[in-house]
């Protein structure tokens, strides 16, 4: 018997110290559509997304992420998860109703302490008449080519102080641990997971966290249709004055074409396309090696991410941040020269 309790990464709450600038960028440059404004939050979605919202921008003192929302695979699945977690340190509890979805069970991962929420009942996006195309009933609305024209939320990447512990936790709800990158045997610095049998890439990636903090995040990724759309997105970012942080390039693990930028609030956003479809439920985790060129990071094995790419949010206190960057630099030198690596590292996507 198999059990997959989650169907998709439905939404992520992004904290921004500059919420108006962030929301405007998400709409005009990334190409998302605004659904609702409520309190200190603005709800947005990609033009091809059926659910009410996939991104919730909430005002906060510094960048970071809040709620990570998952739609379950069917009615009653949230109750199954609740039954397993009730009374544990991971339990947060039920919320009767929320904007965009119904009864919701919240919990935290055991080590990263990221706040997840699961629900079955959802509000579907209803396009106004001028945005709806009756000839294309598989689409919630007409195509949008504004800015990067992001189609839908793809994945979230976050650090954890205990990657294996959190991966085991996520696997109990049906996530498959598809691949990992190690800098030395047994020391993993990147892992991909997916709860979805037909998604072409991961819905969660986990990297190590040595900051002593929890609940941090590295990036959110949005999807476009074609690899060339990523190059077009790069043009849109440059034209809008958004510097490119890393890419376009092709990661080796999922073979996705990637591009990373920072939105005005300071958080990292990825645009991607392409990749392959891993439909195998009995897939065994594959291991990539970081040393000597990192095919997980770049399929061409001739490029590495810039130092700032290892930043995650919220930032640790200044001294810790400096130490973290120095350790990452040392680690990269050690790994690429074949020396013994210390625990900091390589993020592949
Ligand atoms: Fe990514």
Tab-separated table of C-alpha atoms and ligand atoms in Angstrom:
chain	number	residue	atom	x	y	z
A	1	UNK	CA	0.000	0.000	0.000
A	2	UNK	CA	1.225	3.471	-0.775
A	3	UNK	CA	0.255	6.680	0.924
A	4	UNK	CA	0.745	10.147	-0.521
A	5	UNK	CA	-1.082	12.678	1.603
A	6	UNK	CA	-0.057	15.879	-0.193
A	7	UNK	CA	-0.879	16.847	-3.761
A	8	UNK	CA	0.938	20.114	-4.287
A	9	UNK	CA	2.826	23.005	-2.812
A	10	UNK	CA	-0.068	25.446	-2.823
A	11	UNK	CA	1.309	28.671	-1.391
A	12	UNK	CA	4.114	30.301	0.527
A	13	UNK	CA	3.977	33.424	2.684
A	14	UNK	CA	6.869	35.764	1.959
A	15	UNK	CA	7.830	38.381	4.535
A	16	UNK	CA	9.003	41.704	3.156
A	17	UNK	CA	10.303	44.848	4.854
A	18	UNK	CA	9.218	46.714	1.701
A	19	UNK	CA	5.823	45.164	1.002
A	20	UNK	CA	4.609	47.687	-1.561
A	21	UNK	CA	7.816	47.444	-3.573
A	22	UNK	CA	7.775	43.650	-3.291
A	23	UNK	CA	4.154	43.391	-4.432
A	24	UNK	CA	4.720	45.763	-7.342
A	25	UNK	CA	7.775	43.765	-8.402
A	26	UNK	CA	5.884	40.487	-8.140
A	27	UNK	CA	3.175	41.885	-10.395
A	28	UNK	CA	5.040	44.013	-12.900
A	29	UNK	CA	8.375	42.180	-13.160
A	30	UNK	CA	7.673	38.561	-12.169
A	31	UNK	CA	4.248	38.788	-13.804
A	32	UNK	CA	2.000	37.513	-11.000
A	33	UNK	CA	-1.665	38.500	-10.657
A	34	UNK	CA	-3.059	40.088	-7.479
A	35	UNK	CA	-6.057	38.336	-5.935
A	36	UNK	CA	-6.792	39.954	-2.581
A	37	UNK	CA	-5.483	42.510	-0.092
A	38	UNK	CA	-6.175	41.817	3.540
A	39	UNK	CA	-4.578	43.401	6.593
A	40	UNK	CA	-0.822	43.449	6.139
A	41	UNK	CA	-0.921	40.813	3.386
A	42	UNK	CA	-1.373	40.812	-0.388
A	43	UNK	CA	-2.348	37.550	-2.102
A	44	UNK	CA	-1.019	36.780	-5.587
A	45	UNK	CA	-0.984	33.906	-8.077
A	46	UNK	CA	0.541	32.935	-11.402
A	47	UNK	CA	-1.766	33.352	-14.387
A	48	UNK	CA	-2.186	29.579	-14.868
A	49	UNK	CA	-2.837	28.739	-11.212
A	50	UNK	CA	-6.308	27.537	-10.282
A	51	UNK	CA	-6.014	28.157	-6.582
A	52	UNK	CA	-6.808	31.503	-4.980
A	53	UNK	CA	-3.175	32.391	-4.309
A	54	UNK	CA	0.299	30.912	-4.372
A	55	UNK	CA	2.210	33.817	-2.854
A	56	UNK	CA	1.203	35.831	0.202
A	57	UNK	CA	3.351	38.911	0.718
A	58	UNK	CA	3.200	40.037	4.339
A	59	UNK	CA	4.860	43.087	5.841
A	60	UNK	CA	7.610	42.194	8.340
A	61	UNK	CA	10.803	43.791	9.675
A	62	UNK	CA	13.063	41.568	7.558
A	63	UNK	CA	12.821	39.102	4.660
A	64	UNK	CA	11.867	35.503	5.345
A	65	UNK	CA	9.019	33.070	4.950
A	66	UNK	CA	5.959	32.327	7.054
A	67	UNK	CA	3.325	29.754	6.206
A	68	UNK	CA	4.138	26.993	3.711
A	69	UNK	CA	0.802	25.690	2.428
A	70	UNK	CA	0.103	22.232	0.994
A	71	UNK	CA	-3.097	20.981	-0.517
A	72	UNK	CA	-3.730	17.414	0.546
A	73	UNK	CA	-4.407	14.603	-1.921
A	74	UNK	CA	-7.983	14.178	-0.760
A	75	UNK	CA	-10.563	14.956	1.895
A	76	UNK	CA	-9.605	13.627	5.321
A	77	UNK	CA	-5.853	13.684	4.676
A	78	UNK	CA	-5.301	16.759	6.855
A	79	UNK	CA	-7.022	14.853	9.674
A	80	UNK	CA	-4.631	11.909	9.155
A	81	UNK	CA	-1.641	14.241	9.472
A	82	UNK	CA	-3.203	15.902	12.513
A	83	UNK	CA	-3.758	12.549	14.197
A	84	UNK	CA	-0.078	11.689	13.727
A	85	UNK	CA	1.204	15.000	15.049
A	86	UNK	CA	-1.269	15.835	17.798
A	87	UNK	CA	0.522	15.946	21.124
A	88	UNK	CA	3.981	16.142	19.546
A	89	UNK	CA	6.306	19.136	19.573
A	90	UNK	CA	5.469	19.595	15.892
A	91	UNK	CA	1.763	20.255	16.465
A	92	UNK	CA	0.532	23.825	16.048
A	93	UNK	CA	-3.178	23.135	15.594
A	94	UNK	CA	-6.282	23.761	13.511
A	95	UNK	CA	-7.441	26.977	11.916
A	96	UNK	CA	-11.129	26.813	10.912
A	97	UNK	CA	-10.898	28.910	7.804
A	98	UNK	CA	-8.358	31.042	5.994
A	99	UNK	CA	-8.296	33.260	2.945
A	100	UNK	CA	-8.156	30.923	-0.044
A	101	UNK	CA	-8.683	27.639	1.828
A	102	UNK	CA	-10.874	25.942	4.395
A	103	UNK	CA	-10.077	23.992	7.566
A	104	UNK	CA	-6.311	23.952	7.939
A	105	UNK	CA	-3.946	22.000	10.175
A	106	UNK	CA	-0.636	23.647	10.996
A	107	UNK	CA	2.557	21.996	12.157
A	108	UNK	CA	6.279	22.634	12.277
A	109	UNK	CA	9.060	20.467	10.960
A	110	UNK	CA	11.034	18.922	13.826
A	111	UNK	CA	14.414	20.549	13.143
A	112	UNK	CA	14.087	23.456	10.696
A	113	UNK	CA	10.886	24.395	12.553
A	114	UNK	CA	9.325	25.637	9.323
A	115	UNK	CA	5.611	26.348	9.624
A	116	UNK	CA	3.550	24.148	7.314
A	117	UNK	CA	-0.206	24.040	6.843
A	118	UNK	CA	-2.343	21.418	5.101
A	119	UNK	CA	-5.895	21.646	3.807
A	120	UNK	CA	-8.221	20.070	1.263
A	121	UNK	CA	-10.985	22.636	0.686
A	122	UNK	CA	-9.776	25.466	-1.508
A	123	UNK	CA	-11.186	28.580	-3.118
A	124	UNK	CA	-10.648	28.512	-6.852
A	125	UNK	CA	-9.730	31.631	-8.756
A	126	UNK	CA	-12.660	33.064	-10.674
A	127	UNK	CA	-11.529	35.189	-13.580
A	128	UNK	CA	-13.525	38.301	-14.393
A	129	UNK	CA	-15.144	38.226	-17.817
A	130	UNK	CA	-12.412	40.223	-19.534
A	131	UNK	CA	-9.704	37.798	-18.354
A	132	UNK	CA	-11.510	34.533	-19.036
A	133	UNK	CA	-11.145	32.693	-22.361
A	134	UNK	CA	-14.103	30.287	-22.794
A	135	UNK	CA	-12.261	28.533	-25.641
A	136	UNK	CA	-9.525	27.441	-23.193
A	137	UNK	CA	-11.360	25.798	-20.284
A	138	UNK	CA	-8.147	24.213	-18.953
A	139	UNK	CA	-6.875	27.690	-18.150
A	140	UNK	CA	-8.223	29.745	-15.275
A	141	UNK	CA	-7.579	32.897	-17.266
A	142	UNK	CA	-5.943	34.252	-20.394
A	143	UNK	CA	-2.188	34.107	-20.864
A	144	UNK	CA	-0.181	36.876	-19.229
A	145	UNK	CA	3.135	37.961	-20.714
A	146	UNK	CA	3.762	40.862	-18.347
A	147	UNK	CA	7.378	40.849	-17.097
A	148	UNK	CA	8.649	37.289	-16.694
A	149	UNK	CA	5.083	35.943	-17.053
A	150	UNK	CA	5.547	33.419	-14.206
A	151	UNK	CA	3.072	30.595	-14.671
A	152	UNK	CA	3.000	28.935	-11.243
A	153	UNK	CA	4.812	28.427	-7.954
A	154	UNK	CA	7.349	25.625	-8.337
A	155	UNK	CA	9.309	24.984	-5.154
A	156	UNK	CA	10.769	26.312	-1.953
A	157	UNK	CA	14.330	25.835	-0.722
A	158	UNK	CA	15.109	26.220	2.959
A	159	UNK	CA	17.898	25.382	5.406
A	160	UNK	CA	17.632	22.878	8.210
A	161	UNK	CA	20.044	22.185	11.064
A	162	UNK	CA	19.256	18.476	10.669
A	163	UNK	CA	18.583	17.650	7.045
A	164	UNK	CA	18.177	13.909	7.507
A	165	UNK	CA	15.822	14.335	10.434
A	166	UNK	CA	13.601	16.719	8.503
A	167	UNK	CA	13.707	14.609	5.331
A	168	UNK	CA	12.500	11.585	7.314
A	169	UNK	CA	9.713	13.754	8.727
A	170	UNK	CA	8.562	14.927	5.279
A	171	UNK	CA	8.736	11.404	3.868
A	172	UNK	CA	6.037	10.192	6.260
A	173	UNK	CA	3.500	12.323	4.335
A	174	UNK	CA	4.498	10.891	0.964
A	175	UNK	CA	7.474	13.013	-0.103
A	176	UNK	CA	10.118	11.200	-2.141
A	177	UNK	CA	13.760	12.065	-1.444
A	178	UNK	CA	14.886	12.206	-5.059
A	179	UNK	CA	18.523	13.329	-4.939
A	180	UNK	CA	21.265	14.795	-2.801
A	181	UNK	CA	24.672	16.410	-3.168
A	182	UNK	CA	27.466	15.586	-0.761
A	183	UNK	CA	30.849	17.227	-0.228
A	184	UNK	CA	32.216	14.060	1.354
A	185	UNK	CA	30.704	10.634	2.000
A	186	UNK	CA	27.757	10.980	4.331
A	187	UNK	CA	27.886	14.761	4.501
A	188	UNK	CA	25.016	16.161	2.457
A	189	UNK	CA	24.649	19.820	1.550
A	190	UNK	CA	21.620	19.686	-0.712
A	191	UNK	CA	18.582	17.440	-1.008
A	192	UNK	CA	15.532	17.466	-3.256
A	193	UNK	CA	12.110	16.107	-2.330
A	194	UNK	CA	8.766	15.949	-4.061
A	195	UNK	CA	5.326	14.810	-3.013
A	196	UNK	CA	4.148	14.859	-6.604
A	197	UNK	CA	4.439	11.955	-9.042
A	198	UNK	CA	4.315	14.044	-12.184
A	199	UNK	CA	6.015	17.277	-11.244
A	200	UNK	CA	9.088	17.799	-13.382
A	201	UNK	CA	11.173	19.074	-10.497
A	202	UNK	CA	11.231	19.165	-6.711
A	203	UNK	CA	8.708	20.988	-4.551
A	204	UNK	CA	11.101	21.229	-1.600
A	205	UNK	CA	14.876	21.479	-1.423
A	206	UNK	CA	16.780	21.440	1.848
A	207	UNK	CA	20.228	22.847	2.554
A	208	UNK	CA	22.180	22.796	5.819
A	209	UNK	CA	21.803	25.560	8.408
A	210	UNK	CA	24.754	26.318	10.672
A	211	UNK	CA	23.435	29.655	11.946
A	212	UNK	CA	21.853	28.268	15.103
A	213	UNK	CA	18.566	29.746	13.922
A	214	UNK	CA	15.446	28.005	12.638
A	215	UNK	CA	12.673	28.759	10.181
A	216	UNK	CA	14.961	30.333	7.611
A	217	UNK	CA	14.556	30.168	3.836
A	218	UNK	CA	16.864	30.320	0.833
A	219	UNK	CA	14.590	30.948	-2.157
A	220	UNK	CA	11.215	30.552	-3.789
A	221	UNK	CA	10.960	29.331	-7.377
A	222	UNK	CA	8.368	30.097	-10.016
A	223	UNK	CA	7.913	28.273	-13.288
A	224	UNK	CA	7.737	29.383	-16.892
A	225	UNK	CA	7.013	27.069	-19.830
A	226	UNK	CA	10.166	27.040	-21.903
A	227	UNK	CA	13.889	27.322	-21.305
A	228	UNK	CA	13.916	30.339	-23.616
A	229	UNK	CA	11.321	31.949	-21.351
A	230	UNK	CA	14.026	32.000	-18.653
A	231	UNK	CA	16.254	34.001	-20.977
A	232	UNK	CA	13.323	36.280	-21.710
A	233	UNK	CA	12.791	36.650	-17.936
A	234	UNK	CA	16.447	37.662	-17.588
A	235	UNK	CA	15.816	40.432	-20.111
A	236	UNK	CA	12.740	41.553	-18.175
A	237	UNK	CA	14.698	41.632	-14.906
A	238	UNK	CA	17.569	43.611	-16.410
A	239	UNK	CA	15.162	46.063	-18.044
A	240	UNK	CA	13.426	46.564	-14.677
A	241	UNK	CA	16.737	47.242	-12.909
A	242	UNK	CA	16.724	43.892	-11.066
A	243	UNK	CA	20.300	42.567	-11.072
A	244	UNK	CA	20.824	38.911	-11.967
A	245	UNK	CA	22.382	36.986	-9.067
A	246	UNK	CA	23.083	33.614	-10.742
A	247	UNK	CA	22.245	32.149	-14.139
A	248	UNK	CA	20.716	31.506	-16.536
A	249	UNK	CA	22.200	28.032	-16.381
A	250	UNK	CA	21.146	24.396	-16.126
A	251	UNK	CA	21.196	22.427	-12.867
A	252	UNK	CA	22.216	18.798	-13.124
A	253	UNK	CA	19.869	17.090	-10.678
A	254	UNK	CA	16.555	18.136	-12.177
A	255	UNK	CA	18.033	19.479	-15.403
A	256	UNK	CA	16.066	22.657	-14.993
A	257	UNK	CA	17.171	25.945	-16.514
A	258	UNK	CA	17.508	28.355	-13.599
A	259	UNK	CA	17.843	32.073	-12.957
A	260	UNK	CA	18.086	33.747	-9.549
A	261	UNK	CA	17.396	37.360	-8.627
A	262	UNK	CA	16.510	39.298	-5.471
A	263	UNK	CA	13.123	40.951	-5.140
A	264	UNK	CA	13.028	44.486	-3.628
A	265	UNK	CA	12.497	43.158	-0.086
A	266	UNK	CA	15.826	41.337	-0.402
A	267	UNK	CA	14.617	37.742	-0.750
A	268	UNK	CA	15.860	35.440	-3.524
A	269	UNK	CA	13.472	34.410	-6.317
A	270	UNK	CA	14.199	31.715	-8.905
A	271	UNK	CA	12.619	31.411	-12.330
A	272	UNK	CA	12.951	28.013	-13.990
A	273	UNK	CA	11.842	25.853	-16.892
A	274	UNK	CA	12.610	22.507	-18.450
A	275	UNK	CA	13.720	19.467	-16.488
A	276	UNK	CA	12.625	15.869	-16.551
A	277	UNK	CA	9.635	14.026	-15.101
A	278	UNK	CA	10.431	11.504	-12.379
A	279	UNK	CA	7.346	9.297	-12.135
A	280	UNK	CA	8.926	6.441	-10.214
A	281	UNK	CA	7.397	5.934	-6.757
A	282	UNK	CA	10.172	3.485	-5.815
A	283	UNK	CA	12.944	5.832	-6.919
A	284	UNK	CA	16.091	5.515	-4.849
A	285	UNK	CA	17.836	8.720	-3.820
A	286	UNK	CA	20.730	9.495	-6.165
A	287	UNK	CA	23.885	11.126	-4.822
A	288	UNK	CA	25.875	13.832	-6.601
A	289	UNK	CA	29.405	14.814	-5.600
A	290	UNK	CA	30.309	18.472	-5.056
A	291	UNK	CA	34.062	18.100	-5.272
A	292	UNK	CA	35.853	18.538	-8.575
A	293	UNK	CA	33.039	20.419	-10.267
A	294	UNK	CA	29.452	20.077	-9.146
A	295	UNK	CA	27.129	18.632	-11.805
A	296	UNK	CA	24.203	19.133	-9.438
A	297	UNK	CA	24.866	22.853	-9.384
A	298	UNK	CA	25.671	23.142	-13.070
A	299	UNK	CA	25.219	20.381	-15.612
A	300	UNK	CA	28.245	21.822	-17.443
A	301	UNK	CA	30.505	21.477	-14.348
A	302	UNK	CA	32.350	24.687	-15.142
A	303	UNK	CA	30.637	27.277	-12.976
A	304	UNK	CA	29.852	27.832	-9.318
A	305	UNK	CA	27.406	30.133	-7.609
A	306	UNK	CA	28.619	33.499	-6.292
A	307	UNK	CA	29.385	33.767	-2.563
A	308	UNK	CA	26.255	35.744	-1.774
A	309	UNK	CA	24.183	32.876	-3.127
A	310	UNK	CA	24.533	31.013	0.157
A	311	UNK	CA	22.649	33.665	2.096
A	312	UNK	CA	19.386	32.612	3.715
A	313	UNK	CA	16.844	34.671	5.639
A	314	UNK	CA	16.323	35.890	8.291
A	315	UNK	CA	20.002	36.727	8.413
A	316	UNK	CA	21.878	35.614	11.489
A	317	UNK	CA	23.369	38.369	13.674
A	318	UNK	CA	26.096	40.234	11.797
A	319	UNK	CA	29.037	38.349	13.237
A	320	UNK	CA	27.451	35.002	12.520
A	321	UNK	CA	26.716	36.126	8.988
A	322	UNK	CA	30.334	37.097	8.408
A	323	UNK	CA	31.479	33.773	9.816
A	324	UNK	CA	29.001	31.944	7.679
A	325	UNK	CA	30.238	33.609	4.497
A	326	UNK	CA	33.885	32.986	5.397
A	327	UNK	CA	33.160	29.334	6.153
A	328	UNK	CA	31.349	28.964	2.850
A	329	UNK	CA	34.310	30.436	0.969
A	330	UNK	CA	36.730	28.120	2.771
A	331	UNK	CA	34.450	25.202	2.129
A	332	UNK	CA	34.226	25.895	-1.578
A	333	UNK	CA	38.013	26.144	-1.886
A	334	UNK	CA	38.458	22.918	0.085
A	335	UNK	CA	35.842	21.001	-1.851
A	336	UNK	CA	37.072	22.049	-5.268
A	337	UNK	CA	40.704	21.315	-4.401
A	338	UNK	CA	39.796	17.872	-3.146
A	339	UNK	CA	40.639	18.602	0.497
A	340	UNK	CA	38.509	17.508	3.410
A	341	UNK	CA	35.410	19.679	3.486
A	342	UNK	CA	33.945	21.379	6.517
A	343	UNK	CA	30.197	21.752	6.927
A	344	UNK	CA	29.108	24.549	4.629
A	345	UNK	CA	28.275	24.425	1.130
A	346	UNK	CA	26.797	23.951	-2.150
A	347	UNK	CA	23.331	24.778	-3.164
A	348	UNK	CA	22.172	23.288	-6.395
A	349	UNK	CA	18.758	24.674	-7.051
B	1	LIG	FE1	15.505	26.197	-6.633
